[in-house]
Coordinates of C-alpha atoms and ligand atoms in Angstrom, one line a residue:
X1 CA 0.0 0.0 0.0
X2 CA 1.5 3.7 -0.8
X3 CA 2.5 5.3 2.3
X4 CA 0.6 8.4 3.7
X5 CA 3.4 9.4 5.4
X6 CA 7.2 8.7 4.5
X7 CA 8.9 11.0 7.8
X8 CA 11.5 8.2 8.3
X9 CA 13.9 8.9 5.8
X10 CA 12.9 12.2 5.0
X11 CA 16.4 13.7 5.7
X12 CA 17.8 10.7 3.2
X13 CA 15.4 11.2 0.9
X14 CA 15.6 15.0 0.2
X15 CA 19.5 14.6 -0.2
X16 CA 19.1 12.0 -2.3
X17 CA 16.7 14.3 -4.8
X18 CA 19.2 17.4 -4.0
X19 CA 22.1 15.0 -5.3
X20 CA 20.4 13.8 -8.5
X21 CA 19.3 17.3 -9.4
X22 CA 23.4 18.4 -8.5
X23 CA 24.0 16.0 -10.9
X24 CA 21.8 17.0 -13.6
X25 CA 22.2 20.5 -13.3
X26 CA 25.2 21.0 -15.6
X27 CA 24.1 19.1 -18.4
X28 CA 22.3 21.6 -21.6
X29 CA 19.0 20.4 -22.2
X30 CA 16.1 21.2 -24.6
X31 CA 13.2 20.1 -26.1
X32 CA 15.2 18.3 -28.8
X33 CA 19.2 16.5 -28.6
X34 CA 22.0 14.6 -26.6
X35 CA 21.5 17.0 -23.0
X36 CA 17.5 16.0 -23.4
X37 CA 19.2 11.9 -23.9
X38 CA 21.7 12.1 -21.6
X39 CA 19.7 13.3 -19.3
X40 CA 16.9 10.9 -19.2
X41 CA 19.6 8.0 -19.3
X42 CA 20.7 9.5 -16.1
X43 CA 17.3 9.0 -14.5
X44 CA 17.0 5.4 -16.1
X45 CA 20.0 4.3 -13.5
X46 CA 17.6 5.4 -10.9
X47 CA 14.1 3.9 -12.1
X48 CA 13.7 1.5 -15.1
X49 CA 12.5 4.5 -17.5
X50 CA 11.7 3.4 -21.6
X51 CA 13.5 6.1 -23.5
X52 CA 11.4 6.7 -26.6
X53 CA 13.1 8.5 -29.9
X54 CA 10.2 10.2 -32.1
X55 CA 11.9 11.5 -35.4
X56 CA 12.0 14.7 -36.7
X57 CA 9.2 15.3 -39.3
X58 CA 6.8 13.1 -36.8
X59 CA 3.1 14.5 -36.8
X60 CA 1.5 15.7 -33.6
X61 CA -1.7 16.7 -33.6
X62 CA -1.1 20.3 -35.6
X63 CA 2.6 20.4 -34.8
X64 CA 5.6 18.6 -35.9
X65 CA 8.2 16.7 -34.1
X66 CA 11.4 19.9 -35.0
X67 CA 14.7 19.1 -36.1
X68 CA 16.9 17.9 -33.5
X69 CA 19.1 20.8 -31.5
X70 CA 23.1 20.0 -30.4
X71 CA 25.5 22.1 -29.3
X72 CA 28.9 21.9 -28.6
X73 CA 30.3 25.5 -28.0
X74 CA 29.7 29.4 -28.1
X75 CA 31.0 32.2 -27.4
X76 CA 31.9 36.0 -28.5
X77 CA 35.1 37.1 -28.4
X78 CA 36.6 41.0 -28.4
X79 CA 39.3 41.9 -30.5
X80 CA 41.9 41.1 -28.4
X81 CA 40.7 37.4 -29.0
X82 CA 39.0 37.5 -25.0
X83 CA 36.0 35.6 -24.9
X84 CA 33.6 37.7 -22.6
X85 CA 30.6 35.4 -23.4
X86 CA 31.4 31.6 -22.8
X87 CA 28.7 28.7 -23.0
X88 CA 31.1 26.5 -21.1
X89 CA 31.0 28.7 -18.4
X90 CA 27.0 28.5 -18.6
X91 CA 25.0 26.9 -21.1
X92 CA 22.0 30.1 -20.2
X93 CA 24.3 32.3 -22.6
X94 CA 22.8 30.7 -25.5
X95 CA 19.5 31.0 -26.9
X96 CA 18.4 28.0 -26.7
X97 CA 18.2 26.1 -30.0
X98 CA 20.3 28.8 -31.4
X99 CA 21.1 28.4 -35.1
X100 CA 25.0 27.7 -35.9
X101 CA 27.0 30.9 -36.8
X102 CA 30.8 31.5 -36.9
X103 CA 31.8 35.6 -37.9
X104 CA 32.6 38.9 -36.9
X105 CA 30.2 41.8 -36.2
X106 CA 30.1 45.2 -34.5
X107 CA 28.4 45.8 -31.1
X108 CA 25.6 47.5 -33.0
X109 CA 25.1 44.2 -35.3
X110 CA 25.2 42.3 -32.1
X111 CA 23.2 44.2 -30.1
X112 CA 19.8 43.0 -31.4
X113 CA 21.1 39.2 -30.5
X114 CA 22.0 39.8 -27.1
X115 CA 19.4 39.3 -24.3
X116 CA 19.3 40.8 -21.0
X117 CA 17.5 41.4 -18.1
X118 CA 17.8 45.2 -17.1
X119 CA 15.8 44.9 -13.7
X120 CA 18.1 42.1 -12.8
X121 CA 21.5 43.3 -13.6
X122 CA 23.2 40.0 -12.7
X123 CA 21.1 37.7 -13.5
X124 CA 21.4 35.9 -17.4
X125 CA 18.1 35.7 -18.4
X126 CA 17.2 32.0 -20.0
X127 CA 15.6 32.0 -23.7
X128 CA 14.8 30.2 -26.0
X129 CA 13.6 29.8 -29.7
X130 CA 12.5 26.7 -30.3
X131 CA 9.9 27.3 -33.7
X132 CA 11.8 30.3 -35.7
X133 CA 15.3 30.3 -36.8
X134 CA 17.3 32.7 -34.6
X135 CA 20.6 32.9 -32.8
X136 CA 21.4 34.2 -29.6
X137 CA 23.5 34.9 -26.5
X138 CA 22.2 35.9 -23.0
X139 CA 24.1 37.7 -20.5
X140 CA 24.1 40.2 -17.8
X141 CA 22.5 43.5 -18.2
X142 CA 25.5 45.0 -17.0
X143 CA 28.2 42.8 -19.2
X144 CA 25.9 44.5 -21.9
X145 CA 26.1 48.1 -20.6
X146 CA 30.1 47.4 -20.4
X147 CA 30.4 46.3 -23.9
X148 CA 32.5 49.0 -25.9
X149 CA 32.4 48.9 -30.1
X150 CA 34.3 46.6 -31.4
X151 CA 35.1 43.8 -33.8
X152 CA 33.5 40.6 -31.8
X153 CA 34.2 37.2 -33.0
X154 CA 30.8 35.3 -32.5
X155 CA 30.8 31.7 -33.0
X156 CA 27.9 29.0 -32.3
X157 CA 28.6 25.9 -32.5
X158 CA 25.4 24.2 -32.6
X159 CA 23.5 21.8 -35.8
X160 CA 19.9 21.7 -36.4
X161 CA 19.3 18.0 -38.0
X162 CA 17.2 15.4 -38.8
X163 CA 16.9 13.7 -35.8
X164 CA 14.2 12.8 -33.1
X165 CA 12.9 13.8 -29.9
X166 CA 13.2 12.0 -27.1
X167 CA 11.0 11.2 -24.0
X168 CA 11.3 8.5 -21.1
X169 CA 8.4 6.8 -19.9
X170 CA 7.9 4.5 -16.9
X171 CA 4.7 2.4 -16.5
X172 CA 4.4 0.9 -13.1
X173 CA 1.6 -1.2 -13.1
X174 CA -1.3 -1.7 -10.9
X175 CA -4.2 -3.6 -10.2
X176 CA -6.5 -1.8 -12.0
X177 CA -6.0 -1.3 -15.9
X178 CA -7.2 2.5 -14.8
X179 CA -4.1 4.8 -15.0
X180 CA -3.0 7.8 -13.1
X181 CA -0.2 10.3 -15.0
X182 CA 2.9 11.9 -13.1
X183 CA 4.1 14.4 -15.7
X184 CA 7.9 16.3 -15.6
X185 CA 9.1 18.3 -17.7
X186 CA 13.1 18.2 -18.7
X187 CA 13.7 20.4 -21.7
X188 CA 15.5 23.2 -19.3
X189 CA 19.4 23.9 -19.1
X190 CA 21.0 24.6 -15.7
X191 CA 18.2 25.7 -14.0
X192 CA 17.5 23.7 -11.0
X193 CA 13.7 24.5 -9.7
X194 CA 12.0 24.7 -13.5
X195 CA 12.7 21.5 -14.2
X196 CA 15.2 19.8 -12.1
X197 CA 13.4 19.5 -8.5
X198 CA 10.2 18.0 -10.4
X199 CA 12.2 15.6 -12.4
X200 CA 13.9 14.8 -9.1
X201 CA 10.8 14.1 -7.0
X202 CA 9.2 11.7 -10.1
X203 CA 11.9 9.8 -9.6
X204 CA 11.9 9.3 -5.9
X205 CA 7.8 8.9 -6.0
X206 CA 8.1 6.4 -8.7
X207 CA 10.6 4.4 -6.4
X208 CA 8.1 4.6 -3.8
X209 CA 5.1 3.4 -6.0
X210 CA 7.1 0.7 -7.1
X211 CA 7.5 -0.5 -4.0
X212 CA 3.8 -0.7 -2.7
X213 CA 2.1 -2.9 -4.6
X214 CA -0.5 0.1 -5.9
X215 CA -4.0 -0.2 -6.7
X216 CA -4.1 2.0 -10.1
X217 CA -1.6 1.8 -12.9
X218 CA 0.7 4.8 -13.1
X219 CA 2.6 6.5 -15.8
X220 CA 5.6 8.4 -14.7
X221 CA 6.3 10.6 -18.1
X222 CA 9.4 12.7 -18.3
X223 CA 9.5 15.0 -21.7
X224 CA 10.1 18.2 -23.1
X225 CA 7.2 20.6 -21.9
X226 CA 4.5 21.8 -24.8
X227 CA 6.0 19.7 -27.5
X228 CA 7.1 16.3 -25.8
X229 CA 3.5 16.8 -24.1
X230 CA 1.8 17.2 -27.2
X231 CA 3.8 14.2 -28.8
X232 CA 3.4 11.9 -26.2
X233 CA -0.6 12.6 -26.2
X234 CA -0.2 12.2 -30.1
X235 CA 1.2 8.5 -29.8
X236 CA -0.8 7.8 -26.8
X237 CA -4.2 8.5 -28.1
X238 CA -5.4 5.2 -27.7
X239 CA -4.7 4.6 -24.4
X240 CA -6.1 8.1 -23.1
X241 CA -9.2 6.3 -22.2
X242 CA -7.7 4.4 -19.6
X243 CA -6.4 7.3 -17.8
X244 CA -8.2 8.5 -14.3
X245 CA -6.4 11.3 -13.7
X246 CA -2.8 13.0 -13.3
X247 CA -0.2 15.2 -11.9
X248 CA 2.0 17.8 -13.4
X249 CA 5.0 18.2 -11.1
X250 CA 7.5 20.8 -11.5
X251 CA 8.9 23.8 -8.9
X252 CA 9.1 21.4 -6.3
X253 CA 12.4 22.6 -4.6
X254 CA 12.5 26.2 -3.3
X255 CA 11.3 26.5 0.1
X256 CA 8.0 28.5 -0.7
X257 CA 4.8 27.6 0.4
X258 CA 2.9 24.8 -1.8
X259 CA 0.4 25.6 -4.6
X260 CA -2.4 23.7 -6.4
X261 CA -3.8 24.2 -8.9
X262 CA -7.0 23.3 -9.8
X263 CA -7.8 21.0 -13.0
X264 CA -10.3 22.7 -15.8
X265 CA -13.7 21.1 -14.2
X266 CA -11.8 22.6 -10.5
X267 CA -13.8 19.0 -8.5
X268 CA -11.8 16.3 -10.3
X269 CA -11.1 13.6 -7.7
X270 CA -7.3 15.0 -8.2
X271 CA -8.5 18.0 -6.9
X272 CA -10.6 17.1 -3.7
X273 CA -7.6 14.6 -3.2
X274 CA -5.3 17.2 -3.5
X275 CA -6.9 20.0 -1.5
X276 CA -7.8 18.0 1.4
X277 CA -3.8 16.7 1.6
X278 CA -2.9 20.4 1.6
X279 CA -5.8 21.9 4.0
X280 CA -5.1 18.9 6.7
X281 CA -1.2 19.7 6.9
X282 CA -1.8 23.0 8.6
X283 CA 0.5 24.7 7.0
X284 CA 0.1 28.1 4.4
X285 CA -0.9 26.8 1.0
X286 CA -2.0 28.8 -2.2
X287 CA -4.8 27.3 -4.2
X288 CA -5.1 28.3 -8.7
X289 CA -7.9 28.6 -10.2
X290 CA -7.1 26.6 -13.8
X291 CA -5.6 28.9 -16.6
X292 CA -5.1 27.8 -19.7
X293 CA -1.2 28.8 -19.2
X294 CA 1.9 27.7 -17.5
X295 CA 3.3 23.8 -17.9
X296 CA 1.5 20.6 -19.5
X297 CA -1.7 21.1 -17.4
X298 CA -2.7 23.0 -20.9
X299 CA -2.2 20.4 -23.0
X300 CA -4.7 18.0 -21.0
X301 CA -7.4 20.2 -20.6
X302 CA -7.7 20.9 -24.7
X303 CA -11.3 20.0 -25.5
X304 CA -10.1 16.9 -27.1
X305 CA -7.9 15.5 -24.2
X306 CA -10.2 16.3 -21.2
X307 CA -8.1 14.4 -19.0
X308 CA -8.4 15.8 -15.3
X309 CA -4.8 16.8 -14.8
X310 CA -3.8 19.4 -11.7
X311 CA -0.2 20.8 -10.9
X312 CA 1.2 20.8 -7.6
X313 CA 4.2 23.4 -7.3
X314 CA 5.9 25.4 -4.6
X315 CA 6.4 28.8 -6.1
X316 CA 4.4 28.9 -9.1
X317 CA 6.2 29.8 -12.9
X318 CA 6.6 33.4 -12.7
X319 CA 6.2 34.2 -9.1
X320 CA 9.2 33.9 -8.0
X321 CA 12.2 36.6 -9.3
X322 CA 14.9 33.9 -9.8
X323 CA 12.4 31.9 -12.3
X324 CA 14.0 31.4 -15.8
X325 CA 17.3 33.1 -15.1
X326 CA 21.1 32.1 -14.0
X327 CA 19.6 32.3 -10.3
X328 CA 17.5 29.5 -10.6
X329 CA 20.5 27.4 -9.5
X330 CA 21.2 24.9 -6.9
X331 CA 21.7 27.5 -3.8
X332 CA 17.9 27.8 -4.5
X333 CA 17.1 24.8 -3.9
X334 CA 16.7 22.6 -0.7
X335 CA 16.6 19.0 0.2
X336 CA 14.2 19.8 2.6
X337 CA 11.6 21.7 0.4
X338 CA 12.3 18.4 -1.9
X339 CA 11.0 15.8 0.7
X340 CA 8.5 18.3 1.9
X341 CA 7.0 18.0 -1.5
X342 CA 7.4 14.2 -2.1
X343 CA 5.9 13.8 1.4
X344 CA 2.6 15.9 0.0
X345 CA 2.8 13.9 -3.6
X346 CA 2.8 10.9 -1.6
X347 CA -0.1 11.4 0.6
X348 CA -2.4 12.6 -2.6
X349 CA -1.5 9.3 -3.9
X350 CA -1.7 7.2 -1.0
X351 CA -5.0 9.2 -0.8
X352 CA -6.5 8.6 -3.9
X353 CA -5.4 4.7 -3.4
X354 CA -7.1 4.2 -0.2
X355 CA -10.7 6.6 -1.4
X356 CA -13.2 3.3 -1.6
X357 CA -16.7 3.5 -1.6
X358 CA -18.3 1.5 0.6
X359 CA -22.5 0.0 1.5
X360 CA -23.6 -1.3 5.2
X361 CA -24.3 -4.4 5.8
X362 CA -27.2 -3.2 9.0
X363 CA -28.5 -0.1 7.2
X364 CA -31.4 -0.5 9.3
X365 CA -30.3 2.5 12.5
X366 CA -26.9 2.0 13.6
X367 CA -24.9 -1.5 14.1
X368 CA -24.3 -2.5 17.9
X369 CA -20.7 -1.7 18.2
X370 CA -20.0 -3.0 21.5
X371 CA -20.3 -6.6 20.7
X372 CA -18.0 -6.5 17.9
X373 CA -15.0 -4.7 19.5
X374 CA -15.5 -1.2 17.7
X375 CA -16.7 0.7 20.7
X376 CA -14.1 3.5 21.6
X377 CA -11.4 1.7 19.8
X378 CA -8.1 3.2 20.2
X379 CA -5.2 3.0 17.6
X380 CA -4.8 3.5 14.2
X381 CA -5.0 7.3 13.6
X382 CA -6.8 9.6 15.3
X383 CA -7.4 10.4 18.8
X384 CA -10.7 8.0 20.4
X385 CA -13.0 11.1 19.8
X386 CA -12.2 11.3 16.5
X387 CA -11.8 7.5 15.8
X388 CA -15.5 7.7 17.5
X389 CA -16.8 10.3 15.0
X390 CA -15.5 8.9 11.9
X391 CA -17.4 5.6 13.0
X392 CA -20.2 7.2 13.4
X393 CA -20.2 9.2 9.5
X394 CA -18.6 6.2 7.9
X395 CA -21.8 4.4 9.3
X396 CA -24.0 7.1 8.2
X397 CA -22.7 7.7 4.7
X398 CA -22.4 4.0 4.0
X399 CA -24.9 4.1 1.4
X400 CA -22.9 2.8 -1.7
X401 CA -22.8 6.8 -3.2
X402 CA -20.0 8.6 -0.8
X403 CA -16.8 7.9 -1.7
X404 CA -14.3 7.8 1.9
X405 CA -12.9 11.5 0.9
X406 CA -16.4 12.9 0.6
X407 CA -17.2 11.5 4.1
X408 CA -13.6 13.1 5.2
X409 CA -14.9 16.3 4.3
X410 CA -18.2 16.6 5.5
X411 CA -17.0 15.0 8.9
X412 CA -14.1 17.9 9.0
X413 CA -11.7 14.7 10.0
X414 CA -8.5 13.8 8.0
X415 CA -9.0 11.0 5.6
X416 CA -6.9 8.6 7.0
X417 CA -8.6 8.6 10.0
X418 CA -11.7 7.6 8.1
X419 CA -10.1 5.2 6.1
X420 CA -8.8 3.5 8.8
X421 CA -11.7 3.0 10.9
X422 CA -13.6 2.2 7.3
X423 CA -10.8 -0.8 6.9
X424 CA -11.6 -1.5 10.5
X425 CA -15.5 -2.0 10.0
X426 CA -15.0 -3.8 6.9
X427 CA -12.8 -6.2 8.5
X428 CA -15.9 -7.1 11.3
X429 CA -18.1 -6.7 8.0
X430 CA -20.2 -4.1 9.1
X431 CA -19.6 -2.4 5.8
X432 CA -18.3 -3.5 2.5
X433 CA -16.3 -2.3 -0.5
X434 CA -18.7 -1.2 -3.4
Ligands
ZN1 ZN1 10.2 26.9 -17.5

């Protein structure tokens, strides 16, 4: 059974998500190429992830699977043969899926190719321009500001080929045919939160499915965002039918207060699920109305995917000031913000696993407790009063149409403490599982 609560290696856990992250942070991604591969093989020594290659010139839906990106260097030089702007120093200072070019230009030529961030001085700024042919660099607003004329040697070092785009997949399966979707995104260069935390706590939740024996089917899907979500849809049409509900996980490591946000219909059972985890941990949380904007969670709410599909961040895309630049690194990131979030990931799940519906077997007034041992019963979770309660509205709402979450709410009490004293009156067959 998926854990509610994983607190015993927490500390091992969130060092173990820091390290993988730490270890995928140098590595240029994008939606396309060898970082994007390399990558996702790195993952595959941690969970037994099928790597999937879709070729360039692929259909899906109304786009096209894009040429495949590499790069191997870039940089602008001064006359003095300097280089001022170095990708090896950090791959932001390219636009991503920069076109190749190798010559010599004035500041005032360059000018229009350089990208900075003037309310951030210090801060590179990351871009990209994935669907029309451009080159780039990005660098501080104040290397730009120093910049005198000059002759600058400007070389990228990058191919635009046939190729294919890759995307990992793991499918853990279940006892039910019924599937439920973890998605994470992995298309960003060293940035650590906007992509790398997410990716980090798949992996780790994956493990932890893995190991429980878990009643639904999951799908743990690591692709490029917008186009490897789109692609994987496209060759997974088919199969869409099966699928209960999911998770888009990304922003999962700075230490900022947790953020749901809400599927398209806003009551999906990924929602409730969701919420309820988040309200019951007593601890500041910010809830999102849907938008049709930010990661995947788009894609899945198209009217011809439907699929109710929720996002559970820290920091949302844009809220924070360090999103998409140089400062998104690892100092801003924390182990602790990492196992905070798998923790909450795990309980949704664990949640969702355990939400039964269940009938009475003595509708007829309430069931004589006493005799069967279920009077004041201590243990499990709860305190006695509450144990007491939940008896009493399991009892109550036993009717084969509330699932264990709705009972949970209307009975204010956590859901575990209903689901265990549900698991406890099945097992004296007061109730049973519809
Ligand atoms: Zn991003």
């Amino acid at each position: 059974m998926l854990p509610f609560q994983i607190n015993s290696d927490f500390p091992v856990l969130g060092q173990r998500m820091y390290s993988l992250a730490e270890r995928l942070f140098p590595i240029c991604r994008s939606i396309t190429g060898n970082g994007l591969r390399e990558t996702l093989r790195i993952v595959q020594q941690e969970i037994p992830l099928t790597l999937h290659e879709v070729p360039t010139g692929t259909p899906a839906f109304d786009w096209v699977v894009p040429r495949e990106w590499n790069i191997r260097d870039a940089y602008i030089k001064n006359s003095r043969g300097e280089k001022i702007v170095d990708f090896q120093q950090n791959n932001l200072h390219v636009l991503n899926y920069s076109t190749p070019i190798n010559t010599r230009m004035s500041l005032e030529e360059l000018r229009p190719h350089l990208f900075t961030l003037p309310d951030m001085p210090d801060w590179i700024p990351h871009r990209t321009s994935y669907f029309n042919n451009n080159w780039g660099f990005c660098t501080t607003h104040r290397q730009l500001e120093a910049l005198p004329d000059d002759d600058y040697e400007v070389v990228i070092d990058s191919s635009l080929e046939l190729g294919s785009l890759t995307y990992g997949e793991l499918t853990i399966p279940g006892e039910s045919e019924e599937q439920i979707l973890l998605f994470a995104h992995c298309c960003h260069p060293s940035l650590a939160n906007d992509n790398l935390s997410g990716i980090a706590v798949v992996v780790e939740l994956a493990k932890i499915i893995r190991a429980s024996s878990p009643r639904f089917t999951y799908r743990c899907v690591f692709s490029p965002a917008a186009i490897g979500c789109i692609t994987w849809l496209s060759q997974n049409q088919s199969e869409l039918s099966k699928v209960k509900l999911g998770m888009v996980a990304a922003l999962l490591g700075d230490p900022g207060q947790l953020s749901y946000k809400k599927t398209q219909a806003g009551n999906a059972l990924i929602d409730r699920a969701s919420l309820h985890i988040l309200r019951h941990r007593n601890l500041p949380f910010r809830t999102l109305e849907f938008s049709p904007f930010g990661y995947d969670e788009r894609q899945f709410a198209s009217p011809g995917i439907n699929l109710p599909v929720g996002r559970l961040t820290r920091t949302p895309n844009g809220a924070y000031p360090e999103y998409h630049t140089s400062a998104d690194n690892m100092s801003l990131i924390t182990p602790n913000a990492m196992a905070d979030s798998l923790a909450t990931y795990c309980a949704i799940f664990a949640l969702i696993e355990n939400n039964h519906v269940y009938k009475s077997n003595f509708p007829y007034c309430e069931p004589q407790l006493g005799k069967r041992g279920l009077y004041r019963t201590t243990g499990g979770h709860g305190t006695p009063e509450q144990r007491q309660m939940a008896i009493l509205w399991v009892l109550n709402q036993a009717n084969g149409e509330h699932d264990l979450l709705d009972i949970a709410e209307r009975a204010d009490l956590q859901f575990e403490i209903i689901a265990s004293v549900a698991a406890e009156l099945a097992a004296a067959e007061v109730i049973r599982k519809v």
